Amino acid sequence: MNTLEEKIRSAAAAGRTALIPFLTAGFPDKTRFWPTIMELDDNGADIIEIGVPFSDPVADGPVVAAASQRALSDGVHLRGILAEMKERKGLVRAGVVLMGYLNPFLQYGFEKLAVDAAAAGVHGFIIPDMPFEESVSLRAALKKQGIALIALVGPNTGEKRMRLYAGENEGYAYVVSVMGTTGERTALAPQIAAVIRRARSVFSVPLALGFGLREPSQLAMLPHDAQPDAVVFGSALLTHLDSGKSAAAFLNRWR
Amino acid sequence: MKGSYFGEFGGCFVPELLMPPLLEVEAAMRDILSTPSFQTELDDLLGNYAGRATPLTYCARLSEETGFHLWLKREDLLHTGAHKINNTLGQALLAKRMGKTALVAETGAGQHGVATAAAAARLGMNCVIYMGSEDIARQSPNVMRMKLLGAEVHAVQNGTRTLKDAINEALRAWISSQETTHYCFGTAAGPHPFPTLVRRLQSVIGRETRSQLFEKTGRLPDAVVACVGGGSNAIGIFYPFLEDASVRLIGVEAAGTGETGCFNSAPLNLGSPGVLHGNYTMLLQNNDGQIEPSHSVSAGLDYPGVGPEHAWLHKTGRVHYGMVKDANALAAFHRLCKTEGILPALESSHALAWVLDHPQKFAPGSHVVVNLSGRGDKDMEIVSNFPHREEPHEHA
C-alpha cells in the first residue's frame, strides 16, 4: 500500500478524518516555511501538500495564486524545494505530496524529477493541469520510483471518467468540492454528497475532499455515507498564517 | 480527444473540471459544424453581417517600388475591423446550437473582445470579457466598444496584466460557468479542440485568397505572409496552401524593441517547448518553467506562447517564421498609409514589414500575398506616441 493511503487508513482506524494542509513553498516567507511545515507535522497533519509555485496557476483562486506569485518573487523554485526537502528527509512524519502545474515539472524532466523526488521523500504528486489523457509518461516515471500520481475529480466528473483515473490511481483521490478554483467558501454545495458517493463507488483508494474548505462544521452537513476520509485546506490556512496566527491553532480546530 | 496533436505539439492540459466542456465542444464540432444548416447560417452571417468575401487588393505603387506583385488580403475591412469576427461568429453560432446562453472570452488588444461582444449581441447571448488592466489602459477605445455592444468587461490585475493573464482568468471563470457558457477562445492556441476549431473557422481567409488570386492571375501565389501572435490569422490564410509545395508560407513574429535579450513576442524563434494555457507549444520561459513576460508594440501580438500547429509547422520547416522589430513595423505602417491609402493594424504591419524589408527574398514578378488581418484605427494613440523614423534599423 502506498504511504499516503496508509496515512489516511491509519487516521480512519483511529476514528479520525485525516488532515491534509496545503502550504505554498516559501510561505509565509523563506525563513518561516520549514518551521511552519514542522509545526503542521507536530500538530496532527497526516499528509502535507507543498505547493510548487507557477506563474500561471489556472486552477487557483486569489489566495493561492498570490502566494505563488510571492514565492516566485522571493526566488522559490523546484530545484531549491527538492534540495531543501532532501536535506530534511525523514524529519517530517506526515506523508509528503508536491502539488503544482505541469510546466515546471516538465522542464525539470520527468525521469530526473521522479528520481530526485524519491530521494527527497516525496510520496505523491498532484498536477491540476494534467488530465488523465496527458499523464502517461509522467505516471510511468513516477511509478518506477513508487511515487503516486493523485487524481483530481470534481462535481462534473462522471463515472466513466472517474473509472479512467481509478484504474491507475494510487495514494488517494482528491475530490474537488466546487465547480471553481481553490479558495474558501462558506458552505459546501448540496450536490457534493452525490459526488463523494460516486467517487466512493469507483475508487478503491481513500477520498480527500478539498477546494473551498474553511471549517470543520462544513463537513457536518454531509450525510454519514458521504463523509470523505481526508480533508484538504489551502487558502484558509494561508490566510490564517498571513494574519500572524499559528499553524497549530489552525489544525487544533480540525482535530 | 482524437487528433489533439500536431506532431508533438498541442494536447489538452487543463484541470479535469474543464474536460467535460472541452469534450462537449469536440462533439459539437463533429455533430454540428459540418451540417448544411449550420454552414448556411454561418455563411449568411459572414456575408451579410461581417462583410465577406473581403477584397484581395493589388498594391500598384508598392509593387512598382519592390519589383514583385504585392497583394493584400483585406481582413481589415471586416465588421469590427479584423479577422477575429470569422471565429467569433462561428463559435457563437456553435455555442447557441449547443444550448449555451453566454460567451466568455479573453482579449489582448481588444479586437477579439469586440468581435465576441458583437457576435453575442447579434445572436442574443450574454457576454463576459476578461482583459488585462495593462491592456485596458492602452486600448481604451476597444473597452468602450465592448461595453456599448453589451459585454461585461472585467479588468484582470494578476501577473503581467496582459493577454496571458486574461486567458488564465477566463479559464477560471469558465470552470464555474460551463453549464450555460461557451469559452469563445480567440486564437488557434489553447487546449484541444480550440486550435482545430479556430483554424477551421479562419481558413475561409485562405480559401478566398486562393480563388481570388486564381481568378485575377490564373495561378497560385508564390508566397503568403502573415503575422503570428497566437497565430489565428496566419493559420487561417496558410492552411489551404499547406499542400501546395510551390507556395512559400512566411509567418512573422514580433521581435519587440530589438536589442539583444529584450522582451519580445517571438517564442518560435527565441523560445523553447513547454505547456501553457492547455497546450504543449513554443513558449517564452525561464529554466524553471516559469512563463516570461512578452512585449510587442502591437498588443495583439503580445503573447509568450503560440498556437501548437505553428510550433509544428516551424519544426517541419513547411513555414518559415521571421521576426520584425517594433520600429520596422511602424515604418511599414507609415509606408502603407502613404503609398496605398490603407491604415493597417500594427499586428499586420509586422507581416508587411518583413516583406518590404526583404525584397531580395522575392523574385521579380512573383506574386506575394500579405494578410492584412486588421485595421489600424485602434492604434492611433500608440502610433502618435512612437518616435517616427523614416529609415528603420536593419534586422534579422
Tab-separated table of N, CA, C and O in Angstrom, chain A residues 23-39 70-71 74-76 84 88:
chain	number	residue	atom	x	y	z
A	23	LEU	N	0.490	23.965	1.825
A	23	LEU	CA	1.281	25.172	2.058
A	23	LEU	C	2.147	25.432	0.827
A	23	LEU	O	2.888	24.556	0.383
A	24	THR	N	2.019	26.628	0.277
A	24	THR	CA	2.866	27.001	-0.854
A	24	THR	C	4.324	27.055	-0.383
A	24	THR	O	4.602	27.600	0.686
A	25	ALA	N	5.223	26.489	-1.159
A	25	ALA	CA	6.646	26.521	-0.787
A	25	ALA	C	7.086	27.963	-0.587
A	25	ALA	O	6.726	28.847	-1.360
A	26	GLY	N	7.836	28.188	0.501
A	26	GLY	CA	8.309	29.545	0.780
A	26	GLY	C	7.289	30.426	1.481
A	26	GLY	O	7.515	31.633	1.608
A	27	PHE	N	6.188	29.840	1.943
A	27	PHE	CA	5.158	30.619	2.634
A	27	PHE	C	5.268	30.386	4.142
A	27	PHE	O	5.542	29.264	4.542
A	28	PRO	N	5.029	31.350	5.011
A	28	PRO	CA	4.728	32.764	4.736
A	28	PRO	C	5.948	33.539	4.225
A	28	PRO	O	5.785	34.542	3.548
A	29	ASP	N	7.156	33.067	4.535
A	29	ASP	CA	8.350	33.587	3.870
A	29	ASP	C	9.402	32.485	3.932
A	29	ASP	O	9.184	31.440	4.555
A	30	LYS	N	10.542	32.704	3.308
A	30	LYS	CA	11.516	31.615	3.176
A	30	LYS	C	12.024	31.125	4.542
A	30	LYS	O	12.257	29.935	4.721
A	31	THR	N	12.173	32.040	5.507
A	31	THR	CA	12.680	31.641	6.834
A	31	THR	C	11.650	30.829	7.614
A	31	THR	O	12.010	29.895	8.331
A	32	ARG	N	10.396	31.225	7.498
A	32	ARG	CA	9.385	30.571	8.333
A	32	ARG	C	8.754	29.336	7.683
A	32	ARG	O	7.926	28.675	8.297
A	33	PHE	N	9.124	29.059	6.436
A	33	PHE	CA	8.470	27.945	5.744
A	33	PHE	C	8.691	26.604	6.447
A	33	PHE	O	7.734	25.913	6.815
A	34	TRP	N	9.959	26.252	6.670
A	34	TRP	CA	10.212	24.934	7.258
A	34	TRP	C	9.717	24.821	8.703
A	34	TRP	O	9.110	23.798	9.065
A	35	PRO	N	9.911	25.855	9.539
A	35	PRO	CA	9.299	25.788	10.877
A	35	PRO	C	7.776	25.580	10.811
A	35	PRO	O	7.216	24.851	11.641
A	36	THR	N	7.120	26.183	9.806
A	36	THR	CA	5.667	26.008	9.672
A	36	THR	C	5.333	24.568	9.276
A	36	THR	O	4.398	23.969	9.801
A	37	ILE	N	6.126	24.014	8.367
A	37	ILE	CA	5.931	22.612	7.976
A	37	ILE	C	6.077	21.713	9.211
A	37	ILE	O	5.243	20.819	9.457
A	38	MET	N	7.111	21.952	10.011
A	38	MET	CA	7.342	21.109	11.192
A	38	MET	C	6.211	21.268	12.205
A	38	MET	O	5.798	20.303	12.846
A	39	GLU	N	5.695	22.493	12.312
A	39	GLU	CA	4.589	22.742	13.231
A	39	GLU	C	3.319	22.003	12.768
A	39	GLU	O	2.592	21.424	13.585
A	70	ARG	N	4.090	35.464	-4.827
A	70	ARG	CA	5.004	35.925	-3.792
A	70	ARG	C	6.228	35.008	-3.719
A	70	ARG	O	7.369	35.466	-3.621
A	71	ALA	N	5.979	33.705	-3.792
A	71	ALA	CA	7.078	32.746	-3.734
A	71	ALA	C	8.033	32.955	-4.909
A	71	ALA	O	9.256	32.927	-4.741
A	74	ASP	N	10.197	35.796	-4.399
A	74	ASP	CA	11.228	35.503	-3.399
A	74	ASP	C	12.267	34.509	-3.916
A	74	ASP	O	13.140	34.068	-3.168
A	75	GLY	N	12.136	34.103	-5.174
A	75	GLY	CA	13.136	33.213	-5.759
A	75	GLY	C	12.941	31.741	-5.426
A	75	GLY	O	13.893	30.948	-5.483
A	76	VAL	N	11.733	31.341	-5.065
A	76	VAL	CA	11.468	29.924	-4.797
A	76	VAL	C	11.371	29.181	-6.128
A	76	VAL	O	10.714	29.652	-7.054
A	84	GLU	N	15.991	21.297	-0.468
A	84	GLU	CA	15.682	21.504	0.952
A	84	GLU	C	14.962	20.301	1.552
A	84	GLU	O	15.163	19.952	2.718
A	88	ARG	N	16.161	17.499	4.651
A	88	ARG	CA	15.326	17.247	5.834
A	88	ARG	C	14.608	15.904	5.765
A	88	ARG	O	13.687	15.656	6.541
